[in-house]
Coordinates of N, CA and C in Angstrom, one line a residue:
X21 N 0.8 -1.2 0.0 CA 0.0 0.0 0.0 C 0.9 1.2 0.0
X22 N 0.4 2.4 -0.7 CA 1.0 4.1 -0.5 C 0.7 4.5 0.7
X23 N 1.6 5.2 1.3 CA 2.0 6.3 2.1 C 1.0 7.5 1.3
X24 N 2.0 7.9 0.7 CA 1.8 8.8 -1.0 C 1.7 8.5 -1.5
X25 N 1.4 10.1 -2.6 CA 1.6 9.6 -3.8 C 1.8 11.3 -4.3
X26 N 2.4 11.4 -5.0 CA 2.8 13.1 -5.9 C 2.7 12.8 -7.1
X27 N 2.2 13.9 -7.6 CA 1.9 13.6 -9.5 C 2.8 15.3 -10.1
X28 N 3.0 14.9 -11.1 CA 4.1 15.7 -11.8 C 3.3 16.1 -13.0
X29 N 2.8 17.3 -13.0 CA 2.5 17.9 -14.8 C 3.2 18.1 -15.6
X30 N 2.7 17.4 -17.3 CA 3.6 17.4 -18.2 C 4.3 18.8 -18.4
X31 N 3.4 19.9 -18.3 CA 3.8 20.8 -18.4 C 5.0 22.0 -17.8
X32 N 5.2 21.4 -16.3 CA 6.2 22.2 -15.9 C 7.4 21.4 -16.2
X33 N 8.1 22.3 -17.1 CA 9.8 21.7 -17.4 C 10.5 21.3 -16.0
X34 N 10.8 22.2 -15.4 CA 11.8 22.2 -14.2 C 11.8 21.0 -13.4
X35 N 10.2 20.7 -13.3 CA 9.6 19.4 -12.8 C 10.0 18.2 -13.2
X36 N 9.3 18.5 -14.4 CA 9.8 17.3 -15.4 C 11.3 17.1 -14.8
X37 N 12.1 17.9 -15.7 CA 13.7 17.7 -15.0 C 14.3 16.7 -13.7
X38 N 13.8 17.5 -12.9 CA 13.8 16.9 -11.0 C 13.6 15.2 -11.6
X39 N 12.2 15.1 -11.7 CA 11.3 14.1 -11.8 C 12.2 12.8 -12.7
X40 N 12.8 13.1 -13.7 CA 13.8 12.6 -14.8 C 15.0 12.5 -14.1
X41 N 15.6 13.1 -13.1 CA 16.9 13.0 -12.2 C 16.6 11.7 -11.5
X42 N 15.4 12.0 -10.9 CA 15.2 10.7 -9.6 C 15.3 9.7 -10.4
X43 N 14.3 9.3 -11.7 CA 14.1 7.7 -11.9 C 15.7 7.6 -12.6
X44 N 16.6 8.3 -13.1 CA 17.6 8.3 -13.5 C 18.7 7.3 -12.3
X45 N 18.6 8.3 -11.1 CA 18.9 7.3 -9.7 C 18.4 6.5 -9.5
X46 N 17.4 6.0 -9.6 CA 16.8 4.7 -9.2 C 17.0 3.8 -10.1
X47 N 16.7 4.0 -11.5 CA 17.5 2.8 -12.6 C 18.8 2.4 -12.3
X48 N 19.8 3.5 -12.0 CA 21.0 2.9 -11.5 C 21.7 2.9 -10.4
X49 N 20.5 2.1 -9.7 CA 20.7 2.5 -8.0 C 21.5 3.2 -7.0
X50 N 21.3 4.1 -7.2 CA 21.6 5.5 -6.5 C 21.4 5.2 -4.9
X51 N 22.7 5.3 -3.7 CA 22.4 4.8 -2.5 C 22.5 5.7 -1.3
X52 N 21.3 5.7 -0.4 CA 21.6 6.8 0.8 C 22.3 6.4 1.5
X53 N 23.4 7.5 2.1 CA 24.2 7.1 3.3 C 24.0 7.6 4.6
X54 N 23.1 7.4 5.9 CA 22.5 8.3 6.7 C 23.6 7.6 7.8
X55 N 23.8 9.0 8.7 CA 24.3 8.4 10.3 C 23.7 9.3 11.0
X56 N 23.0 8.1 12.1 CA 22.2 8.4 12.8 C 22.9 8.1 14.2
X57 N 22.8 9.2 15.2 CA 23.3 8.5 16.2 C 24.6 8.1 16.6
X58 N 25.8 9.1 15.5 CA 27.0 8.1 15.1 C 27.0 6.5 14.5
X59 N 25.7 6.4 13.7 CA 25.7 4.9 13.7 C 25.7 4.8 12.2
X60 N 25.6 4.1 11.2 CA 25.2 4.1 10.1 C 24.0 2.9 10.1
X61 N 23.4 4.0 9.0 CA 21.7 3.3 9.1 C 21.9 2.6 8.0
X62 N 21.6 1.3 8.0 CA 21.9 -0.4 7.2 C 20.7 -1.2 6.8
X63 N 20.4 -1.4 5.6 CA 19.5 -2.1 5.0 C 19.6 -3.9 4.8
X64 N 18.6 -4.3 5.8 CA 18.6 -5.9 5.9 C 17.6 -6.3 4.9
X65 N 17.9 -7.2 4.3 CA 16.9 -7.5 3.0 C 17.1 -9.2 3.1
X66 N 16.8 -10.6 2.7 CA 16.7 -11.6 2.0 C 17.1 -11.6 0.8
X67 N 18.2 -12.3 0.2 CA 18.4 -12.1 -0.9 C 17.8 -13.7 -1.9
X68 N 18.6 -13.6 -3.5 CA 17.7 -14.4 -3.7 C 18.0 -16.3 -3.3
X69 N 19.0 -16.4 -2.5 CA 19.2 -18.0 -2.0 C 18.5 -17.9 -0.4
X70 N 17.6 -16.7 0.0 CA 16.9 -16.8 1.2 C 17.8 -16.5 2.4
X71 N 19.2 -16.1 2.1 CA 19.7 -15.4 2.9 C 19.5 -14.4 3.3
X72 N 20.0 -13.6 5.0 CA 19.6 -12.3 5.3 C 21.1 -11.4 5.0
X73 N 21.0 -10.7 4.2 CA 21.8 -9.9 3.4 C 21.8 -8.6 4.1
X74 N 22.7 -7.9 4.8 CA 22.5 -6.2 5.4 C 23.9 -5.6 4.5
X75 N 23.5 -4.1 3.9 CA 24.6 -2.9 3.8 C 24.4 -1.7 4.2
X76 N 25.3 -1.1 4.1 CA 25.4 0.2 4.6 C 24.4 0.9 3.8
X77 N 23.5 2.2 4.2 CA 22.8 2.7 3.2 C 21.5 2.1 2.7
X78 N 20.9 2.6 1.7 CA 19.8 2.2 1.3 C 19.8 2.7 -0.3
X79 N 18.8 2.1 -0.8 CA 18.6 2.7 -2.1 C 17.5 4.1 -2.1
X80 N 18.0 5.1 -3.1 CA 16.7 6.4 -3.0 C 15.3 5.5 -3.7
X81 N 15.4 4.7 -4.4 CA 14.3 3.9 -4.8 C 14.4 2.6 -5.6
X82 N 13.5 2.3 -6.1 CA 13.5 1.0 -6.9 C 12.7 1.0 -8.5
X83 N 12.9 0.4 -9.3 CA 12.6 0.2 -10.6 C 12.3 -0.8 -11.3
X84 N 10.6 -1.6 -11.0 CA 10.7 -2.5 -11.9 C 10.4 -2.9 -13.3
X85 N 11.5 -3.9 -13.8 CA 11.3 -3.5 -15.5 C 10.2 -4.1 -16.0
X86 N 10.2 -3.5 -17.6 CA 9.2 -4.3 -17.9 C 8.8 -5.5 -17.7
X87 N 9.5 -6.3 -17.7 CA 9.9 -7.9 -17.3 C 9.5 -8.2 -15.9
X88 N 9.8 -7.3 -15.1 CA 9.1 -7.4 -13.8 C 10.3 -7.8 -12.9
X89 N 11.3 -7.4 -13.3 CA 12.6 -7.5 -12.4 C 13.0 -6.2 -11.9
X90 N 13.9 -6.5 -10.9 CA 14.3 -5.6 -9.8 C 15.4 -5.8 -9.2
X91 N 16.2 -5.1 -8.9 CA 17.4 -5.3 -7.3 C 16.9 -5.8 -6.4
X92 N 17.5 -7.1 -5.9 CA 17.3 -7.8 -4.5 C 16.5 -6.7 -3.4
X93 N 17.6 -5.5 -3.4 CA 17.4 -4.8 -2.3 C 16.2 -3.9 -2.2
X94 N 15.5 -4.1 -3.7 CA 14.2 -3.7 -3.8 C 12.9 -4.3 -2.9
X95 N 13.2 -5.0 -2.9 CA 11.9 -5.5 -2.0 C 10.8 -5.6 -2.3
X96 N 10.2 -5.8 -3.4 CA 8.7 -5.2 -4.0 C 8.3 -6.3 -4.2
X97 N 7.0 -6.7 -3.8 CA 6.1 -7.4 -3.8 C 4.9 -7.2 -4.5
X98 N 4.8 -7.9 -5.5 CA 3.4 -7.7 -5.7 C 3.6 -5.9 -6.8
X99 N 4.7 -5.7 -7.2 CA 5.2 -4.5 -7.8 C 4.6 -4.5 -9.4
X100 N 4.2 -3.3 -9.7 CA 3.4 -3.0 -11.2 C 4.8 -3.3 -12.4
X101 N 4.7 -3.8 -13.3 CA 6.1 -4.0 -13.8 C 5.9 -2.4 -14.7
X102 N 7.5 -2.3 -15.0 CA 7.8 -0.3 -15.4 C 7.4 0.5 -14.7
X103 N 7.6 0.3 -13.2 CA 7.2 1.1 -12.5 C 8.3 1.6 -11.6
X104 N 8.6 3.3 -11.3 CA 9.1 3.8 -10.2 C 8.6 3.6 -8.9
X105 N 9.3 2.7 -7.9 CA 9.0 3.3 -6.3 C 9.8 4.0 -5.5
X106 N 9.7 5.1 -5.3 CA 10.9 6.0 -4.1 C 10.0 5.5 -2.8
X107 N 11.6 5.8 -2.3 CA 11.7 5.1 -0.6 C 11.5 6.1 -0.1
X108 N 10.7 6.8 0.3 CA 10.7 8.2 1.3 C 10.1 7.9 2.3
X109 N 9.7 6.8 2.8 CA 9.4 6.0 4.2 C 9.9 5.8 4.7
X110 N 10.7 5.6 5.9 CA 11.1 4.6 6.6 C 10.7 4.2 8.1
X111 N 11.2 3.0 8.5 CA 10.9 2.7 9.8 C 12.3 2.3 10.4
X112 N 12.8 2.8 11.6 CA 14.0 2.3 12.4 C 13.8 1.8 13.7

């Protein structure tokens, strides 16, 4: 389920722009580096042999292709195929 959701008019260039920057990071996984606490905040995921896989960081989002594939560290379930998802959630 969304949190959000923001919609972008064809019309404003500048938008557009931004808007074209992000899925640009997310196609080629573009990664946050947060420290929280002196700590660095680390993404635990399953990868695909059902291992629990953690790194430093996170992805700014995920992209799945037409095909309906993704980055491990994507996590999407049940995801629309060609679709952008930004990670602007989190829970710690």
């Amino acid at each position: 389920h969304f949190v959000c959701q923001k919609k972008y008019e064809a019309g404003d260039v500048q938008k557009q722009k931004m808007l074209k920057r992000l899925m640009k990071g997310m196609v080629l996984n573009y990664q946050q580096h947060w420290i929280i606490d002196n700590m660095p905040v680390a993404l635990c995921y399953r990868n695909t042999e059902n291992q629990e896989f953690c790194s430093r960081g996170f992805p700014v989002g995920c992209y799945v292709t037409k095909s309906g594939q993704s980055k491990e560290s994507c996590n999407i379930r049940d995801g629309k195929n060609d679709t952008f998802y930004v990670f602007n959630h989190l829970d710690f």
